[in-house]
Tab-separated table of N, CA and C in Angstrom:
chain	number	residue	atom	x	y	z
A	150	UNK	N	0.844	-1.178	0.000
A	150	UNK	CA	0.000	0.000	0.000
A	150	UNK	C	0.886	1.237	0.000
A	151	UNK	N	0.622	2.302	-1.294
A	151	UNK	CA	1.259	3.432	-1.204
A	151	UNK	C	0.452	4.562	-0.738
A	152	UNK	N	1.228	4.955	0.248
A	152	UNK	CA	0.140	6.120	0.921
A	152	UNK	C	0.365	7.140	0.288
A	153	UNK	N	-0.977	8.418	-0.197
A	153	UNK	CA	-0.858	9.495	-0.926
A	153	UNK	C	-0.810	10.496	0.399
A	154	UNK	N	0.372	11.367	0.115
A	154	UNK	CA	0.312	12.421	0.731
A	154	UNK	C	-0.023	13.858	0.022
A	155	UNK	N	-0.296	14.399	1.133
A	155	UNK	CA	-1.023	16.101	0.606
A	155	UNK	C	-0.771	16.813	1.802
A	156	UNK	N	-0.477	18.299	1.228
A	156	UNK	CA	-0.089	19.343	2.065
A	156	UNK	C	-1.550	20.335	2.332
A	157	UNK	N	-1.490	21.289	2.522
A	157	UNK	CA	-2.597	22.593	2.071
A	157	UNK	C	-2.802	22.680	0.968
A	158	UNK	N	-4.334	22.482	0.442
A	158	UNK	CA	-5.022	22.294	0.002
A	158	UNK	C	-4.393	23.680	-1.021
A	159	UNK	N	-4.847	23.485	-2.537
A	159	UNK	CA	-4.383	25.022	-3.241
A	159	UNK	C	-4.951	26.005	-3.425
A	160	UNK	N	-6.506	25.754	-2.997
A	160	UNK	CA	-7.078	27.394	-2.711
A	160	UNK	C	-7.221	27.691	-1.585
A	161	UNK	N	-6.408	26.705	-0.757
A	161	UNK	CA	-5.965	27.503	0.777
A	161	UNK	C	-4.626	28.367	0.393
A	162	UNK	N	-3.767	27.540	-0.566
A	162	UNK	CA	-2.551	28.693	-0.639
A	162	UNK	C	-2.547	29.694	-1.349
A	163	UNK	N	-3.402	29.743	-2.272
A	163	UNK	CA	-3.833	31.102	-3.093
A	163	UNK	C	-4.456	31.811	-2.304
A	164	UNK	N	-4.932	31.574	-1.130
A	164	UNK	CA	-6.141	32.445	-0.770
A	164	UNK	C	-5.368	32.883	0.178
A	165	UNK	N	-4.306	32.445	0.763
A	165	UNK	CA	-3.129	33.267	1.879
A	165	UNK	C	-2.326	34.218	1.120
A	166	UNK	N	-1.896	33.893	-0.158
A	166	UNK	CA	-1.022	34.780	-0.721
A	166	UNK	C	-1.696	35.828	-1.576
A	167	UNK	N	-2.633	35.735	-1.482
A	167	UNK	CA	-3.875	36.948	-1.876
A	167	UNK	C	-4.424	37.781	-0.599
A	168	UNK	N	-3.936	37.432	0.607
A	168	UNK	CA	-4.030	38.348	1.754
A	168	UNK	C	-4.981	37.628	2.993
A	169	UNK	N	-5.413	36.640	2.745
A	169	UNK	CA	-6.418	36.131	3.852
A	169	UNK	C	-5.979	35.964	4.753
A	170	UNK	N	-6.825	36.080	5.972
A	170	UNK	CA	-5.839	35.812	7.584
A	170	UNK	C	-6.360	34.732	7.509
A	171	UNK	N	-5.280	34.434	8.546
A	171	UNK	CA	-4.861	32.850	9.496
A	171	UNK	C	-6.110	32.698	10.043
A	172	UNK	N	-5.708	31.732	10.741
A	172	UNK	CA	-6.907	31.178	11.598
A	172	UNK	C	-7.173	31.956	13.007
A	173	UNK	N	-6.576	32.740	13.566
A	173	UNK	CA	-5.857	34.064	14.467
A	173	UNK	C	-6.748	35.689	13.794
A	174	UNK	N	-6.947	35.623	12.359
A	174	UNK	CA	-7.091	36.669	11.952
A	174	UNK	C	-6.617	37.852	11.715
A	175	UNK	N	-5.048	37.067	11.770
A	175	UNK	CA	-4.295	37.670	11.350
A	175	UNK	C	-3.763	37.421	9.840
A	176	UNK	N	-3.181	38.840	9.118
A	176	UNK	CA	-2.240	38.530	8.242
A	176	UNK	C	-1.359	37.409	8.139
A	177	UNK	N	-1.179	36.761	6.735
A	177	UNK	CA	0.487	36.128	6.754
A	177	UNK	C	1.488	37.619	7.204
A	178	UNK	N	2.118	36.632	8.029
A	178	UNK	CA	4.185	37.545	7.938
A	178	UNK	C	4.673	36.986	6.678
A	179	UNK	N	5.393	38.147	6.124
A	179	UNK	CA	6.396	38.089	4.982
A	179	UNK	C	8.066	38.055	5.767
A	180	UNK	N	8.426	36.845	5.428
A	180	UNK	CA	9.812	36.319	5.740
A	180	UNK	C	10.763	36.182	4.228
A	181	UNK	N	12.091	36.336	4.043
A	181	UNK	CA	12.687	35.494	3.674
A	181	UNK	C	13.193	34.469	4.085
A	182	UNK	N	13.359	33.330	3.346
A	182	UNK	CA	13.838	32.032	4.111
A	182	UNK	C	15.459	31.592	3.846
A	183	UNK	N	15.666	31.452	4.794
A	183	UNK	CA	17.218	30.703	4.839
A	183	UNK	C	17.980	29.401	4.244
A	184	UNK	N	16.389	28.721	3.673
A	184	UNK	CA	16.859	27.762	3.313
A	184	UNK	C	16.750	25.985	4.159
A	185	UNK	N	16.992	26.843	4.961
A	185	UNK	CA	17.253	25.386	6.292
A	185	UNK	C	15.790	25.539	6.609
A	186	UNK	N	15.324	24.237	7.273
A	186	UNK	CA	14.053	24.060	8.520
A	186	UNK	C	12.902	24.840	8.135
A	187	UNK	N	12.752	25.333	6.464
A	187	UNK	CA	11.271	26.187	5.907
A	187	UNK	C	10.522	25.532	5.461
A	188	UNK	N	10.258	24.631	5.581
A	188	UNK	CA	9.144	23.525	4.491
A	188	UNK	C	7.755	23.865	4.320
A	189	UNK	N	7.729	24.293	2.532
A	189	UNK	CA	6.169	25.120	2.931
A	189	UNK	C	5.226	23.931	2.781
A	190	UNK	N	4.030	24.042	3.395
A	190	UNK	CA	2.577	22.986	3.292
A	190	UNK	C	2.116	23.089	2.072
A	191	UNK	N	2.620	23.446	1.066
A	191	UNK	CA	1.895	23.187	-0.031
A	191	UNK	C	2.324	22.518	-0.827
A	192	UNK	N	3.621	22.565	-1.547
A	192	UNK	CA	4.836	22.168	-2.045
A	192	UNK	C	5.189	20.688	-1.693
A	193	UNK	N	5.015	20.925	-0.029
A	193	UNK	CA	5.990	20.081	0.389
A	193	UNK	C	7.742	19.992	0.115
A	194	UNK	N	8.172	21.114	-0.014
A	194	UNK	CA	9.378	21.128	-0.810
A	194	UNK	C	9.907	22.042	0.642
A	195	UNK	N	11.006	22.210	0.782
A	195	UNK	CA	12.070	23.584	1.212
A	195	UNK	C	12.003	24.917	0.789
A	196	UNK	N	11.674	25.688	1.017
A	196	UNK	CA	11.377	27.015	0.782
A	196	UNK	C	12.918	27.425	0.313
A	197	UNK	N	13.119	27.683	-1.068
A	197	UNK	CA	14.544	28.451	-0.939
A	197	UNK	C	15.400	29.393	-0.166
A	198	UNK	N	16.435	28.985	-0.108
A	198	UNK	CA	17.180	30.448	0.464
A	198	UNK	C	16.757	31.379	-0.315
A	199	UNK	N	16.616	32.858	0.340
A	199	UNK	CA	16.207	34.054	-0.571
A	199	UNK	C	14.957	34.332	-0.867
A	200	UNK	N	14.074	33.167	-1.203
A	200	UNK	CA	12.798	33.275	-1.151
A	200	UNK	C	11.965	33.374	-0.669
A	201	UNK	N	10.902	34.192	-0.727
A	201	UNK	CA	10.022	34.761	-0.070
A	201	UNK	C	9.021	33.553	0.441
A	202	UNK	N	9.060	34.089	1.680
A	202	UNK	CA	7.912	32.831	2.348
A	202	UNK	C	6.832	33.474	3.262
A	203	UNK	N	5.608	33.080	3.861
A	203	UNK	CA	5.058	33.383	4.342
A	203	UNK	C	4.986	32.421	5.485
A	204	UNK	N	4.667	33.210	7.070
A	204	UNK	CA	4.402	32.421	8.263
A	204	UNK	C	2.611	32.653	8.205
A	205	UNK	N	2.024	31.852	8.871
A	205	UNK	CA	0.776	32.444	9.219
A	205	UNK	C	0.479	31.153	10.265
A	206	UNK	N	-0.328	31.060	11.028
A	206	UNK	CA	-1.181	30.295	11.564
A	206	UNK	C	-2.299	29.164	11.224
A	207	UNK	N	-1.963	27.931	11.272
A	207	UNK	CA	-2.999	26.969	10.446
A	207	UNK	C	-3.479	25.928	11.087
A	208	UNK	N	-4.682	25.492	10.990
A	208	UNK	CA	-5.507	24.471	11.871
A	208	UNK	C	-5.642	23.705	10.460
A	209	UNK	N	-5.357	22.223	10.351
A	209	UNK	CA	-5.656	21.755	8.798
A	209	UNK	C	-6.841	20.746	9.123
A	210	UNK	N	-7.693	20.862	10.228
A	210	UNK	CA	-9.089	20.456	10.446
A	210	UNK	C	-10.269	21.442	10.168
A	211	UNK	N	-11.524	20.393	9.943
A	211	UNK	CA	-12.858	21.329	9.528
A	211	UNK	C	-13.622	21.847	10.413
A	212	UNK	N	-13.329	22.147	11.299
A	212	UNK	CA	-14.033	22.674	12.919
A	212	UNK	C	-13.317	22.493	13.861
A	213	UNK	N	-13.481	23.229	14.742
A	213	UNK	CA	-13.076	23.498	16.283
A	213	UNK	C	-13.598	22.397	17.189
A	214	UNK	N	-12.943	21.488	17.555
A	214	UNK	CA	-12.483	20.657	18.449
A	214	UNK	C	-11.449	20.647	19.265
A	215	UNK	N	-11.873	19.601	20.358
A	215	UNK	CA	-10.204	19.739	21.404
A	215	UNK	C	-9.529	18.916	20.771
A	216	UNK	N	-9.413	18.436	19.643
A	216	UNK	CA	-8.272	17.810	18.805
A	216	UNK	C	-7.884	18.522	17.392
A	217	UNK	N	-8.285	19.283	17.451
A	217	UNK	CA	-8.076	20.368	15.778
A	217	UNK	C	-6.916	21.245	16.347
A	218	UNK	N	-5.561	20.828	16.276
A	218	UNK	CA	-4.692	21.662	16.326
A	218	UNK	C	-4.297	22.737	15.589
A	219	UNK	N	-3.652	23.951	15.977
A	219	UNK	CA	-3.200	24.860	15.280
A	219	UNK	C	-2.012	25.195	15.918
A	220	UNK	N	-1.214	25.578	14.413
A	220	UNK	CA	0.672	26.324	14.816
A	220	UNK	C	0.712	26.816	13.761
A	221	UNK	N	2.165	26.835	14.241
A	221	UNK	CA	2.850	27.978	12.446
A	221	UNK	C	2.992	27.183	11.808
A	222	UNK	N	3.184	27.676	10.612
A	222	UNK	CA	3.903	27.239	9.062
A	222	UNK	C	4.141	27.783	8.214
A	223	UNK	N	4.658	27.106	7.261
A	223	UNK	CA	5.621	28.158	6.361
A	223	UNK	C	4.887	27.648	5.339
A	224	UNK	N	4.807	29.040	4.193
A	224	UNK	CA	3.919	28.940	2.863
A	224	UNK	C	4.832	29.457	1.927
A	225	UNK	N	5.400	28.931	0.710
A	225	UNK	CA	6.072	29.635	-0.348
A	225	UNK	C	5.347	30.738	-0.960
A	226	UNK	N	5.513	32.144	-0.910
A	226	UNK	CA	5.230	33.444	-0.994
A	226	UNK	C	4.797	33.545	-2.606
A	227	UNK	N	5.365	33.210	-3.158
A	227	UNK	CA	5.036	32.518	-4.750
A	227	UNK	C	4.494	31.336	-4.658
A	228	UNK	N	3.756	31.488	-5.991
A	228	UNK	CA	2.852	30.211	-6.707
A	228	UNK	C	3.623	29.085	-6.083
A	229	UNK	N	3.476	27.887	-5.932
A	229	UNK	CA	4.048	26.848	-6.025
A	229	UNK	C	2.921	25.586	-6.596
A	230	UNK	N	3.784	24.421	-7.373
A	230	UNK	CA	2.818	23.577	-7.198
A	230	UNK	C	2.531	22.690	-6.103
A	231	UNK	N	1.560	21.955	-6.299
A	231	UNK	CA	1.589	20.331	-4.986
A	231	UNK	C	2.072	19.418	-5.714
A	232	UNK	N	2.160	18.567	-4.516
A	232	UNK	CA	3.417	17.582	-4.998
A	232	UNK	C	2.597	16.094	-5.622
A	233	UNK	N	3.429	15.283	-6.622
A	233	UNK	CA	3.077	14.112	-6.842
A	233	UNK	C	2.969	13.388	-5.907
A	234	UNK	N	1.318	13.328	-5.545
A	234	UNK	CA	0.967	12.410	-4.488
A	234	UNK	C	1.623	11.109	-3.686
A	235	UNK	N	1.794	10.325	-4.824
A	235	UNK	CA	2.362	9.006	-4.265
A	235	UNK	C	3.858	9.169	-4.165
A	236	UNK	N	4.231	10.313	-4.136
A	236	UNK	CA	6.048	10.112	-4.089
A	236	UNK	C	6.430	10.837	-2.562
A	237	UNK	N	7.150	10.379	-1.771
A	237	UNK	CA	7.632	10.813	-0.664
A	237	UNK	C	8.165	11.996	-0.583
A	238	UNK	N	7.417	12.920	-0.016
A	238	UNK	CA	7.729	14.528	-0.432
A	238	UNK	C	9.215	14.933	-0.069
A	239	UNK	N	9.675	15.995	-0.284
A	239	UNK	CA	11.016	16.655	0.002
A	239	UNK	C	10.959	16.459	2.056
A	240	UNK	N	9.674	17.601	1.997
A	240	UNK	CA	9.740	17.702	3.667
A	240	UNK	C	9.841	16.202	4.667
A	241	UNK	N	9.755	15.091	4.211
A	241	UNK	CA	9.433	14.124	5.115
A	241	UNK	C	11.232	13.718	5.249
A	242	UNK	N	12.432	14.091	4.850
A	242	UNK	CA	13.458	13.951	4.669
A	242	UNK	C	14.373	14.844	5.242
A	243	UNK	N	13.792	15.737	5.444
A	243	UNK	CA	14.953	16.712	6.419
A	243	UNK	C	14.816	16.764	7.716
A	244	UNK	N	14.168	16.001	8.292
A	244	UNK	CA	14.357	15.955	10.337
A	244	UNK	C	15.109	14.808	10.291
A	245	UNK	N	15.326	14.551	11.328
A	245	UNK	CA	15.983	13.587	11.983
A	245	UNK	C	14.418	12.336	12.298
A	246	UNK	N	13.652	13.332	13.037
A	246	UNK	CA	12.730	12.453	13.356
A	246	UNK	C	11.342	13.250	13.271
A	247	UNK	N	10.281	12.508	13.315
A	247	UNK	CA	8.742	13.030	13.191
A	247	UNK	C	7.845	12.702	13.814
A	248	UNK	N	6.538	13.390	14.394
A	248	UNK	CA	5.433	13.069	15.170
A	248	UNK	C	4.213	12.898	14.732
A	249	UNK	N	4.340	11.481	14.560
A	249	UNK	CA	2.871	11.009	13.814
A	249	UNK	C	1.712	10.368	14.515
A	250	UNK	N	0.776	10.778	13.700
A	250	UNK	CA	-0.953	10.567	14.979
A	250	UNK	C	-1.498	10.198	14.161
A	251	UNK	N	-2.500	8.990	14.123
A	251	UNK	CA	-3.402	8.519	13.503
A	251	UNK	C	-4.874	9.103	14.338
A	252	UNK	N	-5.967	9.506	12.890
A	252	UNK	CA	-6.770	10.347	13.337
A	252	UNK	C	-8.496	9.271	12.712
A	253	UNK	N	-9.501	9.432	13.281
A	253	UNK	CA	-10.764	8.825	13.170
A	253	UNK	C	-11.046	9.886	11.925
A	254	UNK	N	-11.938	9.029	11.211
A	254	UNK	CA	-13.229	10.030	10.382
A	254	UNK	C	-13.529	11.212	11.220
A	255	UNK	N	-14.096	11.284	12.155
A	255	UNK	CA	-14.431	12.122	12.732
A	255	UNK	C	-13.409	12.956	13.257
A	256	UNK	N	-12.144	13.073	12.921
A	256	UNK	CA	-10.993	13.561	12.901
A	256	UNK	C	-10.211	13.758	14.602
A	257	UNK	N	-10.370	12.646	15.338
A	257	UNK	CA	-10.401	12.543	16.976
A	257	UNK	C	-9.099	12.058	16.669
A	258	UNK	N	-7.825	12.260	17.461
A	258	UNK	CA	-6.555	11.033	17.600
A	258	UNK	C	-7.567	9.805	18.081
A	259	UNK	N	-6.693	8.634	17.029
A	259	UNK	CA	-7.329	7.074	18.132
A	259	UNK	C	-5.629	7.617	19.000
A	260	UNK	N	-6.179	7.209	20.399
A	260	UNK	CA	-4.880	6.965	21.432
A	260	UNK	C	-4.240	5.964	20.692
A	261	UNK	N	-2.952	5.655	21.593
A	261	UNK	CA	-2.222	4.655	20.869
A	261	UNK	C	-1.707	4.609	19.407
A	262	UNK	N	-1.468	5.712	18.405
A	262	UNK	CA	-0.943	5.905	17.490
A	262	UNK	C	-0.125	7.137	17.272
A	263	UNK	N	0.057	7.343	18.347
A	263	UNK	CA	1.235	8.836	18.049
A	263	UNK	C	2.381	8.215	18.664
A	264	UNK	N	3.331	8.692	17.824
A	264	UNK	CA	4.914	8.209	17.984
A	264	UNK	C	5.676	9.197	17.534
A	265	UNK	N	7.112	9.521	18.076
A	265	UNK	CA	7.630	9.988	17.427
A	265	UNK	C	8.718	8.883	16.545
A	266	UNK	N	8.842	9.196	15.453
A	266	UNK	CA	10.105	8.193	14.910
A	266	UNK	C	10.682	8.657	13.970
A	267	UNK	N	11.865	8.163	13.936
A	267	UNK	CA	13.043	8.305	13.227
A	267	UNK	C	12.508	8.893	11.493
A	268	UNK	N	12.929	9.622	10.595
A	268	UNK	CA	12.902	9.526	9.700
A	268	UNK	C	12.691	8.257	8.764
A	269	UNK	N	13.994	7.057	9.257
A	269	UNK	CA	14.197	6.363	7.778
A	269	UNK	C	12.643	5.337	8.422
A	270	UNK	N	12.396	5.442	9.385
A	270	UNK	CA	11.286	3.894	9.879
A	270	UNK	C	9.698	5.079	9.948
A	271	UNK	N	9.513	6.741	9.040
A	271	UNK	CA	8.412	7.449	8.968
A	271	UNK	C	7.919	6.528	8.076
A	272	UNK	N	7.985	5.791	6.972
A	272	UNK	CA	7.025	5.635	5.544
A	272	UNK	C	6.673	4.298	6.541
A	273	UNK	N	7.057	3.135	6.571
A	273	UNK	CA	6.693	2.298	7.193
A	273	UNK	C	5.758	2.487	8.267
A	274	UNK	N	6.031	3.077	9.123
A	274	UNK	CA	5.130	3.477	10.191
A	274	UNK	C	3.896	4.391	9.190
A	275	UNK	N	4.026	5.329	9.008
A	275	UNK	CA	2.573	5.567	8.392
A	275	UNK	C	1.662	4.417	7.769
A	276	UNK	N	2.640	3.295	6.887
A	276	UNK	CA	1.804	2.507	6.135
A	276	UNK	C	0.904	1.845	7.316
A	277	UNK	N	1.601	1.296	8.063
A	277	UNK	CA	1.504	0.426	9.376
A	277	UNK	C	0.020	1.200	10.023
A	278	UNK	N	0.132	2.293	10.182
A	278	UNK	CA	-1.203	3.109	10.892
A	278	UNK	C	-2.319	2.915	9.731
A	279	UNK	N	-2.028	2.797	8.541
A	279	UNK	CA	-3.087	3.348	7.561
A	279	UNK	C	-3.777	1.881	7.116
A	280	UNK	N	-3.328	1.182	7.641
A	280	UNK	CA	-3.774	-0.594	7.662
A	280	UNK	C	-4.886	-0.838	8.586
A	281	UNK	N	-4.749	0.289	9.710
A	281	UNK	CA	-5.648	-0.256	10.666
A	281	UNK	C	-7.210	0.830	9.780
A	282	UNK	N	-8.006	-0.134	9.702
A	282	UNK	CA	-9.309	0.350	9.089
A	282	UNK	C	-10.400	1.636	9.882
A	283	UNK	N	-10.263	1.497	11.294
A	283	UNK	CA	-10.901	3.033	11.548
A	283	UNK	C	-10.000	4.124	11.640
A	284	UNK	N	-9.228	4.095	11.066
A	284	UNK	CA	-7.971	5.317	10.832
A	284	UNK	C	-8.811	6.213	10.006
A	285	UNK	N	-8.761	7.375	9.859
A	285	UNK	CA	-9.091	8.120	8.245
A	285	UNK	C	-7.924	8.505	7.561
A	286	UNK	N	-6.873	8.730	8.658
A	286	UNK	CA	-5.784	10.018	7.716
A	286	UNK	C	-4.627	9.668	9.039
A	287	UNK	N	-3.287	10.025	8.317
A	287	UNK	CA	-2.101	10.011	9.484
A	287	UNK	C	-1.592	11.352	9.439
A	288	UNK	N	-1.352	12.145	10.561
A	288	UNK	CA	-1.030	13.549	10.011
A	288	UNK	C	1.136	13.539	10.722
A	289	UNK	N	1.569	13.959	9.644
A	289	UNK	CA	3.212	14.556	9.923
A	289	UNK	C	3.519	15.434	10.179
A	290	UNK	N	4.121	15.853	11.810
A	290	UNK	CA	4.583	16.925	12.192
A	290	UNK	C	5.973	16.691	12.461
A	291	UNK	N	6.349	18.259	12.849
A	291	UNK	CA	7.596	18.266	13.258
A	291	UNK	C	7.440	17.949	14.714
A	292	UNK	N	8.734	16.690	14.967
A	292	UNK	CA	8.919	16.202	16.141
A	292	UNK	C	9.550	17.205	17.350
A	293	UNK	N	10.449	18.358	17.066
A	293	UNK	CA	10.657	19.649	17.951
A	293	UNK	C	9.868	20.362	17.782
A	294	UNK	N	8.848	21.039	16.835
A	294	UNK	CA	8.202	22.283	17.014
A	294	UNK	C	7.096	21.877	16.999
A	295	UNK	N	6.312	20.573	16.835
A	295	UNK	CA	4.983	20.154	16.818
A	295	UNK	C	4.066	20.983	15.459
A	296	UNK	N	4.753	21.343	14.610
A	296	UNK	CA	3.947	22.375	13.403
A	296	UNK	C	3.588	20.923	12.496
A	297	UNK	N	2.278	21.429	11.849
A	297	UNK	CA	1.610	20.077	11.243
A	297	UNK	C	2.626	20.522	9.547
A	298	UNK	N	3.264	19.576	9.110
A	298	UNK	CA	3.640	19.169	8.112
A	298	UNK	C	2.848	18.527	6.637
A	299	UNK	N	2.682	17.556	6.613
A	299	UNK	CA	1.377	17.328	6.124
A	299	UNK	C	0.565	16.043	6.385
A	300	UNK	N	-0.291	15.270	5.354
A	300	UNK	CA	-1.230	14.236	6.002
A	300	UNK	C	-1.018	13.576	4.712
A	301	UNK	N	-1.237	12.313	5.688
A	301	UNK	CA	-1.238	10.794	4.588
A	301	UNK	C	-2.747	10.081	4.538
A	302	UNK	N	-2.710	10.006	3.214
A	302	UNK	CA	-4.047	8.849	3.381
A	302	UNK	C	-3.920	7.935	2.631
A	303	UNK	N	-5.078	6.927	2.724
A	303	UNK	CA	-5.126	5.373	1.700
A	303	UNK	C	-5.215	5.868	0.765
A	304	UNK	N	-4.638	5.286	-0.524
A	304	UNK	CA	-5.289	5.172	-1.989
A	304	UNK	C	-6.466	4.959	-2.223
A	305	UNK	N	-7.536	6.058	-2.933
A	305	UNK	CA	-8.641	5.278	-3.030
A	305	UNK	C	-8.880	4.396	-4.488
């Protein structure tokens, strides 16, 4: 089983870089990026050195729950595309390690599926969560800053 991953959705990222506030109601911040540790949610790629990026605030759930998290993230300030689904994005390759949660339809953590782990044992472990049948989605964060990265799901 190849799990498809997806970042922010693309008329969520058009609609930030056209001025919409965060989930805060606030503006994006205009950053340049360094290069290192920028991985925008849409892309899934590294934000270039030099290039313009945006911070803003993002909840990547459909309502307010005590499990609908929100943090920062980084948005490429320019167009970008999304990534070929079934291929292991750029961002899942630059930590050391990652914090993954398996989430219900109803978008609840099931307990018992958050781990942090190593990079090279992330694809395995997602597959491993996405086997179990009341799963809906596995979501990838960063294992130091807890910022949601992006989400895996089954092939349909």
């Amino acid at each position: 089983m190849t799990p498809i991953f997806s970042g922010m959705p693309t008329v969520e990222a058009q609609a930030f870089r056209q001025g919409a506030k965060d989930v805060y109601g606030n503006p994006p911040e205009h950053q340049i990026s360094s290069g290192v540790g920028v991985p925008c949610r849409h892309c899934l790629k590294i934000v270039p050195k030099g290039a313009g990026v945006l911070v803003l605030a993002y909840r990547p759930f459909d309502g307010l729950h005590p499990y609908a998290e929100t943090g920062p993230i980084f948005l490429c300030a320019d167009s970008c595309a999304a990534p070929e689904q079934d291929v292991l994005p750029d961002v899942l390759t630059a930590s050391p390690q990652y914090l993954i949660k398996g989430y219900t339809e109803d978008q609840r953590i099931k307990y018992g599926t958050g781990a942090i782990v190593p990079k090279e044992e992330a694809t395995t472990k997602i597959k491993e969560l996405l086997q179990q049948s009341d799963l809906a989605f596995v979501d990838i964060r960063s294992a130091s800053n807890n910022c949601w990265l992006m989400r895996a799901q089954r092939q349909s």
